Coordinates of C-alpha atoms in Angstrom, one line a residue:
X205 CA 96.3 110.5 118.2
X206 CA 98.1 106.7 117.8
X207 CA 100.4 107.2 114.3
X208 CA 101.6 104.0 112.5
X209 CA 103.5 104.2 110.1
X210 CA 105.1 101.1 107.4
X211 CA 107.6 101.0 105.7
X212 CA 110.1 98.8 103.0
X213 CA 108.1 96.9 101.2
X214 CA 108.8 97.0 97.1
X215 CA 109.7 94.5 93.7
X216 CA 111.5 91.9 94.2
X217 CA 112.6 88.4 92.3
X218 CA 110.7 84.5 94.5
X219 CA 114.0 83.4 97.0
X220 CA 114.5 87.4 98.1
X221 CA 114.4 88.8 101.4
X222 CA 112.7 92.2 102.5
X223 CA 112.9 94.3 106.0
X224 CA 109.7 95.8 106.4
X225 CA 109.2 98.7 109.4
X226 CA 106.3 99.9 111.3
X227 CA 107.0 103.3 113.0
X228 CA 104.4 103.5 116.3
X229 CA 103.5 107.1 117.8
X230 CA 101.0 108.5 120.3
X231 CA 100.9 105.9 122.4
X232 CA 102.9 103.9 124.6
X233 CA 104.9 101.5 122.5
X234 CA 105.7 99.0 124.8
X235 CA 102.5 97.7 126.7
X236 CA 101.1 96.9 123.7
X237 CA 101.1 93.4 121.8
X238 CA 101.3 94.1 118.0
X239 CA 100.4 92.7 115.1
X240 CA 102.0 92.4 110.9
X241 CA 98.8 92.1 108.5
X242 CA 98.0 91.4 105.0
X243 CA 95.8 92.0 102.4
X244 CA 96.3 91.1 98.8
X245 CA 93.9 92.0 96.2
X246 CA 90.3 91.1 96.2
X247 CA 91.3 88.7 99.4
X248 CA 90.1 90.1 102.9
X249 CA 92.7 91.2 105.5
X250 CA 94.9 88.6 106.6
X251 CA 96.6 88.2 110.1
X252 CA 100.8 87.1 109.4
X253 CA 102.1 87.7 112.6
X254 CA 101.4 88.9 116.0
X255 CA 104.6 89.6 118.6
X256 CA 103.3 90.0 122.5
X257 CA 105.1 92.5 124.8
X258 CA 107.3 89.3 126.4
X259 CA 108.4 89.3 123.1
X260 CA 106.6 86.3 123.0
X261 CA 105.8 85.3 118.5
X262 CA 103.0 84.1 117.0
X263 CA 102.5 82.7 112.5
X264 CA 100.3 82.2 110.0
X265 CA 101.5 78.1 108.6
X266 CA 102.3 80.0 106.0
X267 CA 105.1 82.3 106.4
X268 CA 106.2 80.4 109.7
X269 CA 110.3 79.0 109.7
X270 CA 110.0 81.9 106.6
X271 CA 108.6 85.8 109.0
X272 CA 109.9 86.6 111.6
X273 CA 108.5 89.4 113.9
X274 CA 110.6 91.9 115.6
X275 CA 110.1 94.7 117.9
X276 CA 112.3 97.7 119.8
X277 CA 111.0 99.9 122.2
X278 CA 113.9 102.2 122.6
X279 CA 112.3 103.3 118.3
X280 CA 109.0 102.2 119.1
X281 CA 109.3 100.3 115.6
X282 CA 108.5 96.7 114.8
X283 CA 109.8 95.1 112.5
X284 CA 109.1 91.7 109.9
X285 CA 111.8 89.9 107.9
X286 CA 110.6 87.9 105.1
X287 CA 112.7 85.8 103.7
X288 CA 112.5 83.4 101.1
X289 CA 109.4 85.4 100.2
X290 CA 106.9 83.9 97.5
X291 CA 104.3 85.4 94.9
X292 CA 102.0 84.6 96.5
X293 CA 103.4 87.0 99.5
X294 CA 102.1 89.0 96.6
X295 CA 100.1 91.7 98.9
X296 CA 99.9 94.9 101.2
X297 CA 101.4 94.9 104.1
X298 CA 99.6 97.0 107.9
X299 CA 100.8 97.0 110.7
X300 CA 98.5 97.2 113.3
X301 CA 98.6 97.0 118.0
X302 CA 96.5 93.9 118.8
X303 CA 95.1 92.6 121.5
X304 CA 94.0 88.7 122.4
X305 CA 90.1 88.0 123.1
X306 CA 87.2 84.9 122.3
X307 CA 90.7 83.1 121.3
X308 CA 92.1 85.4 118.7
X309 CA 94.0 88.6 117.6
X310 CA 92.0 91.5 117.3
X311 CA 93.1 95.0 115.9
X312 CA 92.8 98.0 118.6
X313 CA 93.6 100.9 116.7
X314 CA 90.7 101.4 113.2
X315 CA 93.0 103.6 112.0
X316 CA 95.9 102.7 110.2
X317 CA 98.3 103.5 108.1
X318 CA 98.6 103.4 104.3
X319 CA 100.3 99.7 105.0
X320 CA 103.7 98.8 102.3
X321 CA 103.1 96.9 99.5
X322 CA 104.9 93.7 98.8
X323 CA 105.3 92.6 95.7
X324 CA 107.2 89.1 95.3
X325 CA 107.4 88.3 90.6
X326 CA 109.6 87.3 88.4

């Protein structure tokens, strides 16, 4: 049974930084590509960043240069370092295993974690 537990969110001022963590259990973490998603009120869930098992990364244009995804296979954890935060980054952030097909990434698990709230406001 795969479990995904996100943490590290909070309230920060514009320009601030946060580091999100996603602890994965119940599967062989190291073989899967991972992704961070976010969902703001009234908006669709958006894939923000991905990292393959070989540590190749990909980002949505709106966060390039500001966010960095990384993974620690020994700790079964994926991270999202968020710098220069903007109010439009406000959302609940989720992680999931991802797979690439039909020219896009798709979540592997139907069971999402609780997410972690990121609020960027002055």
